Amino acid sequence: MDQSSRDDTLLGVRPSPVPGRGAVSRQSSRDKRRKRCLPGSTVREEGRAISVWADLVGQEEEAVRTLRQAAAAAAPAAAGGGGPGMTHAWLFTGPPGSGRSTAARAFAAALQCRARPEQGCGRCESCRTVLAGTHPDLDVVATDRLHLLIAEARDMVARAARAPVTGRWQVVLVEDADRMEERTSNTVLKAIEEPAPHAVWLLCAPSVEDVLPTIRSRCRHVALRTPSTAAVADLLVRRDGVDPPLAAYAARAAQGHVGRARRLATDAAARRRRKDALSIAGALVGSTGPPGVGGCLTLAAALVESTADEADTATSDVNARESAAVREALGEGAVGRRGEGRRMPRGSAGTLKELEERQRSRGTRARRDALDRALTDLAGLYRDVLVRQLGARVDLVNEDEHPTIDRVARASTPEETLRRIEAILACRAALDANAHPQLALEAMMLALRTPRPATALSGPVAGLT
């Protein structure tokens, strides 16, 4: 998950309602304006029609039209009345923040909606419970670890095989399909190849290449695109009540990432951390020249520490609640009839060790995501520097950083700026390949300080490469 955008919780971390199972969660989303929609009626609020598609911004032309038509065609198929039928597996792809899980959840609500003439009214009980994540025939799977486990995949397959309780379809929504390893994907593949009569699989991934070819060949593809800055700003004002100037800043800084824009608009600490990351570009230029090697290493250490603190702050409360729930379930602190403390049952140590491993995996992902956000912001600033150097007539992403952009642009050439962007992208790739964060960032800082072209090696050194 790329960073997947998943959508509005800080760092993508979601507490689990089941003790000891911190990986899988059934999310809840906004559940406002609870009024029942009568079949065939048109509901409007403040002059706007309300539907399950309201929060899916910038996708109206292709994706929403396709999903609306599919939901309408699926209704008679679910009732056994024929019609064009229903595709039982869907793959939602798009860049980070484009709204993959939002689109999948809206489609799930439209499939379960019983209003007429249009599926997905947004007001009936089925729509409201799907959007809130409480519908009995919807299973939302999202991981806050590095990978989905094969045991979780087996749970999904078992759930998909059940008959619907109250809805038309048994929907399984996998928000992190790109985090399924090969053997996990093979477990799901059989259920997608031979789906139960009323099962619908909704898989979300950044691109089609992030899932197995055997899975994507059996799915109907829905491609989403990055929404415009204006569309994201309008959503923040309309849905979250953000002031228009702040909404415009957040949408521009997030570069179309809806979840990140909401975080920047509602969290002052997130805005401060972003500004600290952008200050690296100015520090590497310096008022009297670039810093020495020691200064670069200090900048790398500061960034690693800052992102680690951010990740620890976001996960510490979740881990504490989860650990307390597991220990309570195992009987820690229980008192016997005579007032003596009871021991936890045999095998508890293994359960606690597994919990610690899961929480460690959660923390690793949180730190990677925090670093990736900082590096994305820094690459965006160097993009603005390149725009200024080339005199391109396009909007700047970081309009509030004019002094830094101008100073870096005067102190370097467009070629050096491109090499700096390449160094950041190389660092992101190294982190994704599980490189040590400290070493990867130190190498990046040195490359940003002296962005020189690569030179051909000769002699014995060449053999080492």
Coordinates of N, CA, C and O in Angstrom, one line a residue, residues 21 23-24 26 139 141 143 145 147-161 172 174 176-177 179-192 201 203 215:
R21 N -5.7 -9.8 17.6 CA -5.7 -9.8 16.2 C -5.6 -8.4 15.7 O -6.6 -7.8 15.2
A23 N -4.1 -7.2 13.2 CA -3.8 -7.0 11.8 C -5.1 -6.6 11.0 O -5.0 -5.9 10.1
V24 N -6.2 -7.3 11.3 CA -7.4 -7.1 10.5 C -8.4 -6.3 11.3 O -8.6 -6.5 12.5
R26 N -12.3 -4.1 11.0 CA -13.5 -3.7 10.2 C -13.7 -2.3 10.5 O -14.2 -1.9 11.5
D139 N -17.7 -7.6 4.7 CA -16.5 -7.9 5.5 C -15.3 -7.0 4.9 O -14.9 -7.2 3.8
V141 N -11.6 -5.8 5.1 CA -10.3 -6.3 5.6 C -9.2 -5.3 5.3 O -9.0 -4.9 4.1
T143 N -5.1 -4.2 6.7 CA -4.0 -4.5 7.6 C -3.2 -3.3 8.0 O -3.0 -2.4 7.1
R145 N -0.2 -4.0 9.2 CA 1.1 -4.6 9.2 C 1.7 -4.6 7.8 O 1.1 -4.0 6.9
H147 N 2.2 -7.2 5.8 CA 1.5 -8.1 4.9 C 0.3 -8.7 5.5 O 0.1 -8.8 6.7
L148 N -0.6 -9.1 4.6 CA -1.8 -9.9 5.0 C -1.3 -11.4 5.2 O -0.6 -11.9 4.4
L149 N -1.8 -12.0 6.2 CA -1.4 -13.4 6.5 C -2.3 -14.4 5.8 O -3.4 -14.1 5.5
I150 N -1.8 -15.6 5.6 CA -2.6 -16.6 5.0 C -3.8 -17.0 5.8 O -4.8 -17.4 5.3
A151 N -3.7 -16.9 7.1 CA -4.8 -17.2 8.0 C -5.9 -16.2 7.8 O -7.1 -16.6 7.8
E152 N -5.6 -15.0 7.6 CA -6.6 -14.0 7.3 C -7.2 -14.2 5.9 O -8.5 -14.0 5.8
A153 N -6.5 -14.7 5.0 CA -7.1 -15.0 3.7 C -8.1 -16.1 3.8 O -9.1 -16.1 3.1
R154 N -7.7 -17.1 4.6 CA -8.7 -18.2 4.8 C -10.0 -17.8 5.4 O -11.1 -18.2 5.1
D155 N -9.9 -16.8 6.4 CA -11.1 -16.3 7.0 C -11.9 -15.5 5.9 O -13.1 -15.6 6.0
M156 N -11.2 -14.8 5.0 CA -12.0 -14.1 4.0 C -12.7 -15.1 3.1 O -13.9 -14.9 2.7
V157 N -12.1 -16.2 2.7 CA -12.7 -17.2 1.8 C -13.9 -17.8 2.5 O -14.9 -18.0 1.9
A158 N -13.7 -18.1 3.8 CA -14.8 -18.7 4.5 C -16.0 -17.8 4.6 O -17.2 -18.2 4.5
R159 N -15.7 -16.5 4.8 CA -16.8 -15.5 4.9 C -17.5 -15.3 3.6 O -18.7 -15.2 3.5
A160 N -16.8 -15.4 2.5 CA -17.4 -15.2 1.2 C -18.3 -16.3 0.8 O -19.2 -16.2 0.0
A161 N -18.0 -17.5 1.4 CA -18.9 -18.7 1.0 C -20.2 -18.7 1.7 O -21.1 -19.5 1.4
V172 N -16.9 -9.0 0.2 CA -15.6 -9.0 0.9 C -14.8 -7.9 0.2 O -14.5 -8.0 -0.9
V174 N -11.3 -6.0 0.3 CA -9.9 -6.1 0.7 C -9.2 -4.8 0.4 O -8.9 -4.5 -0.8
D176 N -6.2 -3.8 1.1 CA -4.7 -3.9 0.9 C -4.4 -5.2 0.1 O -3.6 -6.0 0.5
A177 N -5.0 -5.3 -1.1 CA -4.7 -6.5 -1.9 C -3.3 -6.6 -2.3 O -2.8 -7.7 -2.6
R179 N -0.8 -6.1 -0.5 CA 0.0 -6.6 0.6 C -0.2 -8.1 0.8 O 0.1 -8.7 1.8
M180 N -0.9 -8.8 -0.1 CA -1.0 -10.2 -0.1 C 0.2 -10.9 -0.7 O 0.5 -10.6 -1.9
E181 N 0.9 -11.8 0.0 CA 2.0 -12.5 -0.5 C 1.5 -13.6 -1.5 O 0.3 -13.8 -1.6
E182 N 2.4 -14.2 -2.2 CA 1.9 -15.1 -3.3 C 1.1 -16.2 -2.8 O 0.0 -16.5 -3.3
R183 N 1.5 -16.9 -1.7 CA 0.7 -18.0 -1.2 C -0.6 -17.5 -0.6 O -1.6 -18.2 -0.7
T184 N -0.7 -16.3 -0.1 CA -1.9 -15.7 0.4 C -2.8 -15.4 -0.8 O -4.0 -15.7 -0.8
S185 N -2.3 -14.9 -1.9 CA -3.1 -14.6 -3.1 C -3.6 -15.9 -3.7 O -4.8 -16.0 -4.2
N186 N -2.8 -17.0 -3.6 CA -3.3 -18.3 -4.2 C -4.5 -18.8 -3.4 O -5.3 -19.5 -3.9
T187 N -4.5 -18.5 -2.1 CA -5.6 -18.9 -1.3 C -6.9 -18.2 -1.7 O -8.0 -18.9 -1.7
V188 N -6.8 -17.0 -2.0 CA -8.0 -16.2 -2.5 C -8.3 -16.5 -3.9 O -9.5 -16.5 -4.3
L189 N -7.4 -16.9 -4.7 CA -7.6 -17.2 -6.1 C -8.7 -18.2 -6.4 O -9.6 -18.0 -7.2
K190 N -8.7 -19.3 -5.6 CA -9.7 -20.3 -5.8 C -11.1 -19.8 -5.6 O -12.0 -20.1 -6.3
A191 N -11.3 -19.0 -4.6 CA -12.6 -18.4 -4.3 C -13.0 -17.4 -5.4 O -14.2 -17.3 -5.6
I192 N -12.1 -16.8 -6.0 CA -12.4 -15.8 -7.1 C -12.7 -16.6 -8.4 O -13.6 -16.2 -9.2
W201 N -16.2 -10.0 -4.6 CA -14.9 -9.6 -4.1 C -14.5 -8.3 -4.6 O -14.6 -8.0 -5.8
L203 N -11.3 -5.8 -4.5 CA -9.9 -5.7 -4.2 C -9.4 -4.4 -4.5 O -9.7 -3.8 -5.6
I215 N -5.1 -13.5 -10.7 CA -6.2 -12.8 -10.0 C -6.7 -11.6 -10.8 O -8.0 -11.5 -11.0

